[in-house]
Coordinates of N, CA and C in Angstrom, one line a residue:
M362 N -150.6 -22.7 16.3 CA -149.5 -23.3 15.6 C -148.2 -22.8 16.1
S363 N -147.3 -23.6 16.5 CA -146.0 -23.2 17.0 C -145.1 -23.0 15.8
C364 N -144.4 -21.9 15.7 CA -143.5 -21.6 14.6 C -142.3 -20.8 15.0
R365 N -141.3 -20.8 14.2 CA -140.1 -20.1 14.5 C -139.6 -19.2 13.3
R366 N -138.8 -18.2 13.6 CA -138.4 -17.3 12.6 C -136.9 -17.4 12.5
C367 N -136.3 -17.4 11.3 CA -134.8 -17.5 11.1 C -134.4 -16.1 10.7
I368 N -133.5 -15.4 11.4 CA -133.0 -14.1 11.1 C -131.5 -14.2 11.2
C369 N -130.8 -14.0 10.1 CA -129.3 -14.0 10.1 C -128.8 -15.3 10.8
L370 N -129.3 -16.5 10.4 CA -128.9 -17.8 10.8 C -129.3 -18.0 12.3
A371 N -130.0 -17.1 12.9 CA -130.4 -17.4 14.3 C -131.9 -17.7 14.4
L372 N -132.2 -18.6 15.3 CA -133.6 -19.0 15.4 C -134.2 -18.4 16.7
L373 N -135.2 -17.6 16.4 CA -135.9 -16.9 17.6 C -137.3 -17.5 17.8
L374 N -137.5 -18.1 18.9 CA -138.7 -18.8 19.2 C -139.8 -17.7 19.5
W375 N -140.9 -17.9 18.8 CA -142.1 -17.1 19.2 C -143.0 -17.9 20.1
R376 N -142.9 -17.6 21.4 CA -143.6 -18.3 22.4 C -145.1 -18.1 22.3
Q377 N -145.8 -19.2 22.1 CA -147.3 -19.2 22.0 C -147.7 -18.2 20.9
A378 N -146.9 -18.2 19.8 CA -147.2 -17.2 18.7 C -148.3 -17.8 17.8
K379 N -149.0 -17.0 17.2 CA -150.1 -17.4 16.2 C -150.0 -16.5 15.0
C380 N -150.1 -17.1 13.8 CA -150.1 -16.3 12.6 C -151.5 -16.5 12.0
Y381 N -152.1 -15.4 11.6 CA -153.4 -15.5 11.0 C -153.6 -14.4 9.9
A382 N -154.5 -14.7 9.0 CA -154.8 -13.8 7.9 C -155.8 -12.8 8.5
N383 N -155.6 -11.5 8.3 CA -156.4 -10.5 8.8 C -156.8 -9.5 7.7
R384 N -158.1 -9.2 7.6 CA -158.5 -8.2 6.6 C -158.8 -6.9 7.4
V385 N -158.0 -5.9 7.0 CA -158.2 -4.6 7.7 C -158.5 -3.5 6.6
A386 N -159.6 -2.8 6.8 CA -160.0 -1.7 5.9 C -160.1 -2.2 4.4
G387 N -160.5 -3.5 4.3 CA -160.7 -4.0 2.9 C -159.5 -4.5 2.3
C388 N -158.3 -4.6 3.0 CA -157.1 -5.0 2.4 C -156.5 -6.2 3.3
A389 N -156.3 -7.3 2.6 CA -155.9 -8.5 3.4 C -154.4 -8.3 3.8
G390 N -154.1 -8.9 5.0 CA -152.7 -8.8 5.4 C -152.4 -10.0 6.3
L391 N -151.1 -10.2 6.5 CA -150.7 -11.3 7.3 C -150.2 -10.7 8.6
Q392 N -150.9 -11.0 9.8 CA -150.5 -10.4 11.0 C -149.9 -11.4 11.9
L393 N -148.7 -11.1 12.5 CA -148.0 -12.0 13.3 C -148.2 -11.5 14.8
K394 N -148.7 -12.4 15.6 CA -149.1 -12.0 17.0 C -148.3 -12.8 18.0
I395 N -147.9 -12.1 19.1 CA -147.4 -12.7 20.3 C -148.4 -12.2 21.4
W396 N -149.1 -13.2 22.0 CA -150.1 -12.9 23.0 C -151.2 -12.0 22.3
D397 N -151.4 -10.8 22.8 CA -152.5 -10.0 22.2 C -151.9 -8.7 21.5
K398 N -150.5 -8.7 21.4 CA -149.9 -7.5 20.8 C -149.3 -8.0 19.5
P399 N -149.6 -7.3 18.3 CA -149.0 -7.7 17.0 C -147.5 -7.4 17.0
L400 N -146.7 -8.4 16.5 CA -145.3 -8.2 16.3 C -145.0 -7.4 15.0
G401 N -145.9 -7.6 14.1 CA -145.8 -6.8 12.8 C -146.9 -7.2 11.9
V402 N -147.1 -6.4 10.9 CA -148.2 -6.6 9.9 C -147.5 -6.6 8.5
I403 N -147.8 -7.6 7.7 CA -147.3 -7.7 6.3 C -148.5 -7.6 5.4
Q404 N -148.6 -6.5 4.6 CA -149.7 -6.4 3.6 C -149.4 -7.4 2.5
L405 N -150.5 -8.1 2.1 CA -150.3 -9.1 1.1 C -150.3 -8.5 -0.4
R406 N -150.6 -7.2 -0.5 CA -150.7 -6.6 -1.8 C -149.4 -6.8 -2.7
Q407 N -148.2 -6.7 -2.0 CA -147.0 -6.9 -2.8 C -146.1 -8.0 -2.2
A408 N -146.7 -8.8 -1.3 CA -145.9 -9.9 -0.7 C -145.9 -11.1 -1.6
N409 N -144.9 -11.9 -1.4 CA -144.8 -13.2 -2.1 C -144.4 -14.3 -1.1
A410 N -144.9 -15.4 -1.3 CA -144.7 -16.6 -0.4 C -144.4 -17.8 -1.2
C411 N -143.4 -18.6 -0.7 CA -143.1 -19.8 -1.4 C -142.4 -20.8 -0.4
F412 N -142.3 -22.0 -0.8 CA -141.7 -23.0 0.1 C -140.2 -22.7 0.1
A413 N -139.5 -22.9 1.2 CA -138.1 -22.5 1.4 C -137.2 -23.6 1.9
H414 N -137.6 -24.9 1.8 CA -136.8 -26.0 2.3 C -135.4 -26.0 1.7
N415 N -135.3 -25.6 0.4 CA -133.9 -25.6 -0.2 C -133.0 -24.4 0.3
V416 N -133.6 -23.5 1.0 CA -132.8 -22.3 1.6 C -132.5 -22.6 3.0
T417 N -133.6 -22.9 3.8 CA -133.4 -23.1 5.3 C -132.8 -24.4 5.7
G418 N -133.0 -25.4 4.8 CA -132.6 -26.8 5.2 C -133.7 -27.5 6.0
H419 N -134.8 -26.8 6.3 CA -135.9 -27.4 7.1 C -137.0 -27.8 6.1
P420 N -137.4 -29.1 6.2 CA -138.4 -29.6 5.2 C -139.8 -28.9 5.2
N421 N -140.1 -28.3 6.4 CA -141.4 -27.6 6.5 C -141.3 -26.1 6.7
S422 N -140.7 -25.4 5.7 CA -140.4 -24.0 5.9 C -141.0 -23.2 4.8
L423 N -141.3 -21.9 5.1 CA -141.9 -21.0 4.2 C -141.2 -19.7 4.2
Q424 N -141.0 -19.1 3.0 CA -140.4 -17.8 2.9 C -141.4 -16.8 2.5
I425 N -141.5 -15.7 3.2 CA -142.4 -14.6 2.9 C -141.5 -13.4 2.6
I426 N -141.7 -12.8 1.4 CA -140.9 -11.6 1.1 C -141.8 -10.4 0.8
S427 N -141.5 -9.3 1.4 CA -142.4 -8.2 1.3 C -141.6 -6.9 1.4
P428 N -142.0 -5.9 0.5 CA -141.3 -4.6 0.6 C -141.7 -3.7 1.7
D429 N -142.8 -4.1 2.5 CA -143.2 -3.3 3.6 C -143.3 -4.1 4.9
G430 N -142.5 -5.1 5.0 CA -142.5 -6.0 6.2 C -142.0 -5.3 7.4
P431 N -142.2 -5.9 8.6 CA -141.7 -5.4 9.9 C -140.2 -5.0 9.8
G432 N -139.9 -3.7 10.1 CA -138.5 -3.3 10.2 C -137.9 -3.1 8.9
A433 N -138.6 -3.1 7.8 CA -138.0 -3.0 6.5 C -137.3 -1.7 6.2
D434 N -138.0 -0.6 6.6 CA -137.4 0.7 6.5 C -136.9 1.0 5.0
G435 N -137.8 0.7 4.1 CA -137.5 1.0 2.7 C -136.9 -0.1 1.9
K436 N -136.5 -1.2 2.6 CA -135.9 -2.3 1.9 C -137.0 -3.5 1.9
T437 N -136.6 -4.5 1.2 CA -137.5 -5.7 1.1 C -137.2 -6.6 2.3
R438 N -138.3 -7.0 3.0 CA -138.1 -7.9 4.2 C -138.3 -9.3 3.9
N439 N -137.3 -10.1 4.3 CA -137.4 -11.6 4.2 C -137.8 -12.2 5.6
L440 N -138.8 -13.0 5.6 CA -139.2 -13.7 6.8 C -139.2 -15.2 6.5
F441 N -138.6 -16.0 7.3 CA -138.5 -17.5 7.2 C -139.3 -18.1 8.4
V442 N -140.3 -18.8 8.1 CA -141.1 -19.4 9.1 C -141.2 -20.9 8.9
Y443 N -141.1 -21.7 9.9 CA -141.3 -23.2 9.7 C -142.1 -23.8 10.9
S444 N -142.7 -24.9 10.6 CA -143.5 -25.6 11.5 C -143.0 -27.1 11.6
E445 N -143.3 -27.7 12.7 CA -142.9 -29.1 12.8 C -143.8 -30.0 12.0
A446 N -145.0 -29.5 11.6 CA -145.9 -30.2 10.8 C -145.9 -29.6 9.4
G447 N -145.6 -30.5 8.4 CA -145.6 -30.0 7.0 C -147.0 -29.5 6.6
R448 N -148.0 -30.1 7.1 CA -149.4 -29.7 6.7 C -149.6 -28.2 7.0
D449 N -149.0 -27.7 8.2 CA -149.2 -26.3 8.5 C -148.7 -25.4 7.4
I450 N -147.5 -25.7 6.9 CA -146.9 -24.8 5.9 C -147.7 -24.9 4.6
V451 N -148.1 -26.1 4.2 CA -148.9 -26.2 3.0 C -150.2 -25.4 3.2
E452 N -150.9 -25.4 4.3 CA -152.1 -24.7 4.6 C -151.9 -23.2 4.5
W453 N -150.7 -22.8 5.0 CA -150.4 -21.3 5.0 C -150.1 -20.8 3.6
I454 N -149.4 -21.6 2.8 CA -149.3 -21.3 1.4 C -150.6 -21.1 0.7
V455 N -151.5 -22.1 0.9 CA -152.8 -22.1 0.3 C -153.6 -20.9 0.8
A456 N -153.5 -20.6 2.1 CA -154.3 -19.5 2.7 C -153.8 -18.1 2.1
I457 N -152.5 -17.9 2.0 CA -151.9 -16.7 1.5 C -152.3 -16.5 0.1
R458 N -152.2 -17.6 -0.7 CA -152.5 -17.4 -2.1 C -154.0 -17.2 -2.3
H459 N -154.8 -17.8 -1.5 CA -156.3 -17.6 -1.6 C -156.6 -16.2 -1.2
A460 N -155.9 -15.6 -0.2 CA -156.2 -14.2 0.2 C -155.8 -13.3 -1.0
R461 N -154.7 -13.6 -1.7 CA -154.3 -12.7 -2.8 C -155.3 -12.9 -4.0
L462 N -155.8 -14.1 -4.1 CA -156.8 -14.3 -5.2 C -158.1 -13.5 -4.9
C463 N -158.4 -13.4 -3.6 CA -159.6 -12.6 -3.3 C -159.3 -11.1 -3.6
L464 N -158.1 -10.7 -3.4 CA -157.7 -9.3 -3.7 C -157.8 -9.1 -5.2
L465 N -157.4 -10.1 -6.0 CA -157.3 -10.0 -7.4 C -158.7 -9.8 -8.0
K466 N -159.7 -10.2 -7.3 CA -161.1 -10.1 -7.8 C -161.5 -8.6 -7.7
V467 N -160.9 -7.8 -6.9 CA -161.3 -6.4 -6.7 C -160.2 -5.4 -7.2
T468 N -159.0 -5.9 -7.5 CA -157.9 -5.0 -7.9 C -157.3 -5.6 -9.2
A469 N -156.7 -4.7 -10.0 CA -156.1 -5.1 -11.2 C -154.7 -5.7 -11.0
G470 N -154.2 -6.5 -11.8 CA -152.8 -7.0 -11.7 C -152.7 -8.4 -11.2
D471 N -151.5 -8.9 -11.3 CA -151.2 -10.3 -10.9 C -150.9 -10.3 -9.4
M472 N -151.8 -10.6 -8.5 CA -151.7 -10.5 -7.1 C -151.3 -11.8 -6.5
L473 N -151.3 -12.9 -7.3 CA -151.0 -14.2 -6.7 C -149.5 -14.4 -6.4
T474 N -149.2 -15.2 -5.4 CA -147.8 -15.5 -5.1 C -147.4 -16.5 -6.2
R475 N -146.1 -16.6 -6.3 CA -145.5 -17.4 -7.3 C -144.1 -17.9 -6.9
D476 N -143.6 -19.0 -7.4 CA -142.3 -19.4 -7.2 C -141.3 -18.4 -7.8
F477 N -140.1 -18.3 -7.2 CA -139.1 -17.5 -7.8 C -138.7 -18.0 -9.1
T478 N -138.4 -17.2 -10.1 CA -137.9 -17.6 -11.4 C -136.6 -18.4 -11.3
R479 N -135.7 -17.8 -10.5 CA -134.4 -18.4 -10.3 C -133.9 -18.0 -8.9
A480 N -133.1 -18.8 -8.2 CA -132.5 -18.5 -7.0 C -131.2 -19.3 -6.8
G481 N -130.1 -18.7 -6.4 CA -128.9 -19.5 -6.2 C -127.7 -18.6 -6.0
Y482 N -126.6 -19.1 -5.8 CA -125.3 -18.4 -5.6 C -124.7 -18.0 -6.9
L483 N -124.3 -16.7 -7.0 CA -123.5 -16.2 -8.1 C -122.3 -15.4 -7.5
D484 N -121.2 -15.3 -8.1 CA -120.1 -14.4 -7.7 C -120.4 -13.1 -8.4
K485 N -120.1 -12.0 -7.6 CA -120.3 -10.7 -8.1 C -119.1 -9.8 -7.8
T486 N -118.8 -8.9 -8.7 CA -117.8 -7.9 -8.4 C -118.4 -6.5 -8.5
G487 N -117.7 -5.6 -7.9 CA -118.3 -4.2 -7.8 C -118.1 -3.4 -9.1
P488 N -118.5 -2.1 -9.1 CA -118.4 -1.3 -10.3 C -117.0 -0.9 -10.7
T489 N -116.1 -0.9 -9.8 CA -114.7 -0.5 -10.1 C -113.8 -1.7 -10.4
V490 N -112.8 -1.5 -11.2 CA -111.9 -2.6 -11.6 C -111.2 -3.3 -10.4
S491 N -110.9 -2.5 -9.4 CA -110.2 -2.9 -8.2 C -111.0 -3.8 -7.3
N492 N -112.3 -3.8 -7.5 CA -113.2 -4.6 -6.6 C -113.0 -6.1 -6.9
G493 N -112.9 -6.9 -5.8 CA -112.8 -8.3 -6.0 C -114.1 -9.0 -6.2
W494 N -114.1 -10.3 -6.4 CA -115.3 -11.1 -6.5 C -115.8 -11.6 -5.2
R495 N -117.1 -11.5 -5.0 CA -117.7 -12.0 -3.7 C -118.9 -12.8 -4.0
R496 N -119.1 -13.9 -3.2 CA -120.2 -14.8 -3.4 C -121.5 -14.2 -2.8
R497 N -122.6 -14.1 -3.6 CA -123.8 -13.6 -3.1 C -125.0 -14.5 -3.5
W498 N -126.0 -14.5 -2.7 CA -127.2 -15.2 -3.0 C -128.2 -14.4 -3.8
F499 N -128.5 -14.8 -5.0 CA -129.4 -14.0 -5.9 C -130.8 -14.7 -6.0
V500 N -131.8 -13.8 -6.1 CA -133.2 -14.2 -6.2 C -133.8 -13.4 -7.4
L501 N -134.3 -14.1 -8.4 CA -135.0 -13.4 -9.5 C -136.5 -13.6 -9.2
D502 N -137.2 -12.6 -8.8 CA -138.6 -12.6 -8.4 C -139.4 -11.7 -9.3
G503 N -140.1 -12.2 -10.3 CA -140.7 -11.3 -11.2 C -139.7 -10.5 -12.0
R504 N -139.8 -9.2 -12.0 CA -138.8 -8.3 -12.6 C -137.9 -7.7 -11.6
R505 N -137.8 -8.3 -10.4 CA -136.8 -7.8 -9.4 C -135.7 -8.8 -9.2
L506 N -134.5 -8.4 -9.4 CA -133.3 -9.2 -9.1 C -132.7 -8.7 -7.8
R507 N -132.7 -9.5 -6.8 CA -132.2 -9.1 -5.5 C -131.0 -10.0 -5.1
Y508 N -130.0 -9.4 -4.4 CA -129.0 -10.3 -3.9 C -128.7 -10.0 -2.5
Y509 N -128.2 -11.0 -1.8 CA -128.1 -11.0 -0.3 C -126.7 -11.6 0.0
G510 N -126.2 -11.3 1.2 CA -125.0 -11.9 1.7 C -125.1 -13.4 1.9
S511 N -126.3 -13.8 2.3 CA -126.5 -15.3 2.5 C -128.0 -15.5 2.3
P512 N -128.4 -16.8 2.0 CA -129.8 -17.0 1.7 C -130.8 -16.6 2.8
L513 N -130.4 -16.6 4.1 CA -131.3 -16.3 5.2 C -131.2 -14.8 5.7
D514 N -130.5 -14.0 5.0 CA -130.4 -12.6 5.4 C -131.8 -12.0 5.3
P515 N -132.2 -11.1 6.3 CA -133.5 -10.6 6.3 C -133.7 -9.5 5.3
F516 N -132.6 -8.8 4.9 CA -132.7 -7.7 3.9 C -131.7 -7.9 2.8
E517 N -132.1 -7.4 1.6 CA -131.2 -7.5 0.4 C -130.1 -6.5 0.5
L518 N -129.0 -6.8 -0.2 CA -127.9 -5.8 -0.4 C -128.2 -4.8 -1.5
N519 N -129.0 -5.4 -2.5 CA -129.4 -4.5 -3.6 C -130.6 -5.1 -4.2
D520 N -131.4 -4.2 -4.8 CA -132.6 -4.6 -5.5 C -132.6 -4.0 -6.9
I521 N -132.5 -4.8 -7.9 CA -132.4 -4.3 -9.3 C -133.6 -4.6 -10.1
G522 N -134.3 -3.6 -10.6 CA -135.4 -3.7 -11.5 C -134.9 -4.1 -12.9
I523 N -135.6 -5.1 -13.5 CA -135.2 -5.5 -14.9 C -136.2 -5.0 -15.9
G524 N -135.7 -4.2 -16.8 CA -136.6 -3.7 -17.9 C -136.4 -4.4 -19.2
T525 N -136.6 -3.8 -20.3 CA -136.4 -4.4 -21.6 C -135.3 -3.7 -22.4
I526 N -135.1 -4.3 -23.6 CA -134.0 -3.7 -24.4 C -134.3 -2.3 -24.8
A527 N -135.6 -2.0 -25.0 CA -136.0 -0.6 -25.3 C -135.8 0.3 -24.1
N528 N -135.7 -0.2 -22.9 CA -135.4 0.6 -21.7 C -133.9 0.7 -21.4
G529 N -133.1 0.1 -22.2 CA -131.6 0.2 -22.0 C -131.1 -1.0 -21.2
Y530 N -131.8 -2.1 -21.2 CA -131.3 -3.3 -20.4 C -130.8 -4.4 -21.4
A531 N -129.8 -5.1 -21.0 CA -129.3 -6.2 -21.9 C -128.5 -7.2 -21.0
V532 N -128.3 -8.4 -21.5 CA -127.5 -9.4 -20.8 C -126.6 -10.0 -21.8
H533 N -125.3 -10.2 -21.4 CA -124.3 -10.7 -22.3 C -123.7 -12.0 -21.7
D534 N -123.3 -12.9 -22.5 CA -122.8 -14.2 -22.0 C -121.3 -14.2 -21.7
E535 N -120.8 -13.0 -21.3 CA -119.4 -12.8 -21.0 C -119.2 -11.5 -20.2
I536 N -118.0 -11.3 -19.7 CA -117.7 -10.1 -19.0 C -117.3 -9.1 -20.1
T537 N -118.1 -8.0 -20.3 CA -117.8 -7.1 -21.4 C -116.7 -6.1 -21.1
D538 N -116.4 -5.9 -19.9 CA -115.3 -5.0 -19.5 C -114.0 -5.7 -19.6
R539 N -113.2 -5.4 -20.7 CA -112.0 -6.1 -21.0 C -110.9 -5.8 -19.9
R540 N -111.1 -4.8 -19.1 CA -110.1 -4.5 -18.1 C -110.1 -5.5 -16.9
R541 N -111.2 -6.3 -16.9 CA -111.4 -7.2 -15.8 C -111.0 -8.6 -16.1
T542 N -110.6 -9.4 -15.1 CA -110.3 -10.8 -15.3 C -111.6 -11.5 -15.7
A543 N -111.5 -12.2 -16.8 CA -112.7 -12.9 -17.3 C -112.9 -14.3 -16.7
P544 N -113.9 -14.5 -15.9 CA -114.1 -15.9 -15.3 C -114.7 -16.8 -16.4
Q545 N -114.7 -18.1 -16.1 CA -115.1 -19.0 -17.1 C -116.6 -18.9 -17.5
Y546 N -117.5 -18.6 -16.5 CA -118.9 -18.5 -16.8 C -119.4 -17.1 -16.4
G547 N -118.8 -16.1 -17.1 CA -119.1 -14.7 -16.8 C -120.4 -14.2 -17.4
I548 N -121.1 -13.3 -16.7 CA -122.4 -12.7 -17.2 C -122.3 -11.2 -17.0
T549 N -122.7 -10.4 -17.9 CA -122.8 -9.0 -17.8 C -124.3 -8.6 -17.9
L550 N -124.8 -8.0 -16.8 CA -126.2 -7.5 -16.8 C -126.1 -6.0 -17.0
V551 N -126.6 -5.5 -18.1 CA -126.5 -4.0 -18.3 C -127.9 -3.4 -18.0
T552 N -127.8 -2.3 -17.2 CA -128.9 -1.5 -16.8 C -128.6 0.0 -17.2
P553 N -129.6 0.8 -17.2 CA -129.3 2.3 -17.6 C -128.4 2.9 -16.6
E554 N -128.3 2.5 -15.3 CA -127.5 3.1 -14.3 C -126.1 2.5 -14.3
R555 N -125.9 1.2 -14.5 CA -124.6 0.6 -14.4 C -124.7 -0.8 -15.0
S556 N -123.5 -1.4 -15.1 CA -123.4 -2.8 -15.5 C -123.1 -3.7 -14.3
F557 N -123.7 -4.9 -14.2 CA -123.4 -5.8 -13.1 C -122.6 -7.0 -13.7
Y558 N -121.5 -7.3 -13.1 CA -120.6 -8.4 -13.5 C -120.8 -9.6 -12.6
L559 N -121.2 -10.7 -13.2 CA -121.6 -11.9 -12.4 C -120.8 -13.1 -12.9
N560 N -120.7 -14.1 -12.1 CA -120.0 -15.4 -12.5 C -120.7 -16.5 -11.9
S561 N -121.0 -17.6 -12.7 CA -121.6 -18.8 -12.2 C -120.5 -19.8 -12.0
N562 N -120.8 -20.8 -11.0 CA -119.8 -21.8 -10.7 C -120.0 -23.1 -11.5
S563 N -121.0 -23.1 -12.4 CA -121.2 -24.3 -13.2 C -121.9 -23.9 -14.5
L564 N -121.7 -24.7 -15.5 CA -122.2 -24.5 -16.8 C -123.7 -24.5 -16.8
E565 N -124.3 -25.4 -16.1 CA -125.8 -25.5 -16.0 C -126.4 -24.3 -15.4
D566 N -125.8 -23.8 -14.3 CA -126.4 -22.6 -13.7 C -126.2 -21.4 -14.6
Y567 N -125.0 -21.3 -15.2 CA -124.7 -20.2 -16.2 C -125.8 -20.1 -17.3
K568 N -126.1 -21.3 -17.9 CA -127.1 -21.3 -18.9 C -128.5 -20.9 -18.4
S569 N -128.8 -21.4 -17.2 CA -130.1 -21.1 -16.6 C -130.3 -19.6 -16.3
W570 N -129.3 -19.0 -15.7 CA -129.4 -17.6 -15.4 C -129.4 -16.7 -16.7
L571 N -128.6 -17.1 -17.7 CA -128.6 -16.4 -18.9 C -130.0 -16.4 -19.6
S572 N -130.6 -17.6 -19.6 CA -131.9 -17.8 -20.2 C -133.0 -17.1 -19.5
A573 N -132.9 -17.1 -18.2 CA -134.0 -16.4 -17.4 C -133.9 -14.9 -17.6
L574 N -132.7 -14.4 -17.5 CA -132.5 -12.9 -17.7 C -132.9 -12.5 -19.1
Q575 N -132.4 -13.2 -20.1 CA -132.7 -12.9 -21.5 C -134.2 -12.9 -21.8
E576 N -134.9 -13.9 -21.3 CA -136.3 -14.1 -21.5 C -137.1 -12.9 -20.9
L577 N -136.6 -12.5 -19.7 CA -137.3 -11.4 -19.0 C -137.1 -10.1 -19.8
I578 N -135.8 -9.8 -20.2 CA -135.5 -8.6 -21.0 C -136.3 -8.6 -22.3
D579 N -136.5 -9.8 -22.9 CA -137.2 -9.8 -24.2 C -138.7 -9.7 -24.0
T580 N -139.2 -9.8 -22.8 CA -140.7 -9.8 -22.5 C -141.1 -8.3 -22.3
P581 N -142.1 -7.8 -23.0 CA -142.6 -6.5 -22.8 C -143.1 -6.3 -21.3
I582 N -143.0 -5.1 -20.8 CA -143.3 -4.8 -19.4 C -144.8 -4.6 -19.4
E583 N -145.5 -5.3 -18.5 CA -146.9 -5.1 -18.2 C -147.0 -4.0 -17.1
V584 N -148.0 -3.2 -17.1 CA -148.1 -2.2 -16.1 C -148.1 -2.7 -14.7
T585 N -148.7 -3.9 -14.4 CA -148.7 -4.5 -13.1 C -147.5 -5.2 -12.7
S586 N -146.5 -5.3 -13.6 CA -145.3 -6.1 -13.3 C -144.1 -5.1 -12.8
I587 N -144.4 -3.8 -12.9 CA -143.3 -2.9 -12.5 C -142.9 -3.0 -11.1
T588 N -143.8 -3.2 -10.2 CA -143.5 -3.3 -8.8 C -143.5 -4.7 -8.3
M589 N -143.7 -5.7 -9.1 CA -143.8 -7.1 -8.7 C -142.5 -7.8 -8.8

């Protein structure tokens, strides 16, 4: 299968590349190969995969997100892959989810891939009052809220774990810091470490983000959801 990878808006052709599911030492993984030498190995234990046509603009594209992907170096790795044939992408989604289902049979926890709870642009300002507002791409994946400079960035700018009210987390439907200029659709996400000040560009997105974050904070934490 001929496929390409999008990194920072650039398309890098994998000449005669092949992707295949590989089980090593009893742990399924996705191995990317050029010729006979692996370009990198993504363990499926904490990886997630979903369709990415709304991010890449390509109708037959797939996003794989993994905390231990090639070159991650402690961050979460984003990989965007597409094929000229839509069937290829569908088959890869099915293959990856089936591999994780097989893992589920021998390990505890929710190992299946899933669609992101929410994804889209939000404006964000920094922790100090003098920081300006910047547009960021946010992804709510399980209990992880990550934001990027742009949808196709390979690594996140920040990765925020979302806990519950009992853990000191909260979400407010306004900017709670009165020293700041209050935007029309402001949101404050409170964590034990700091508060994040966000702004949506539409009422619909504003309500959707508030609802998704509040529902997550109101939901008790399962042991297997801490790293998911």
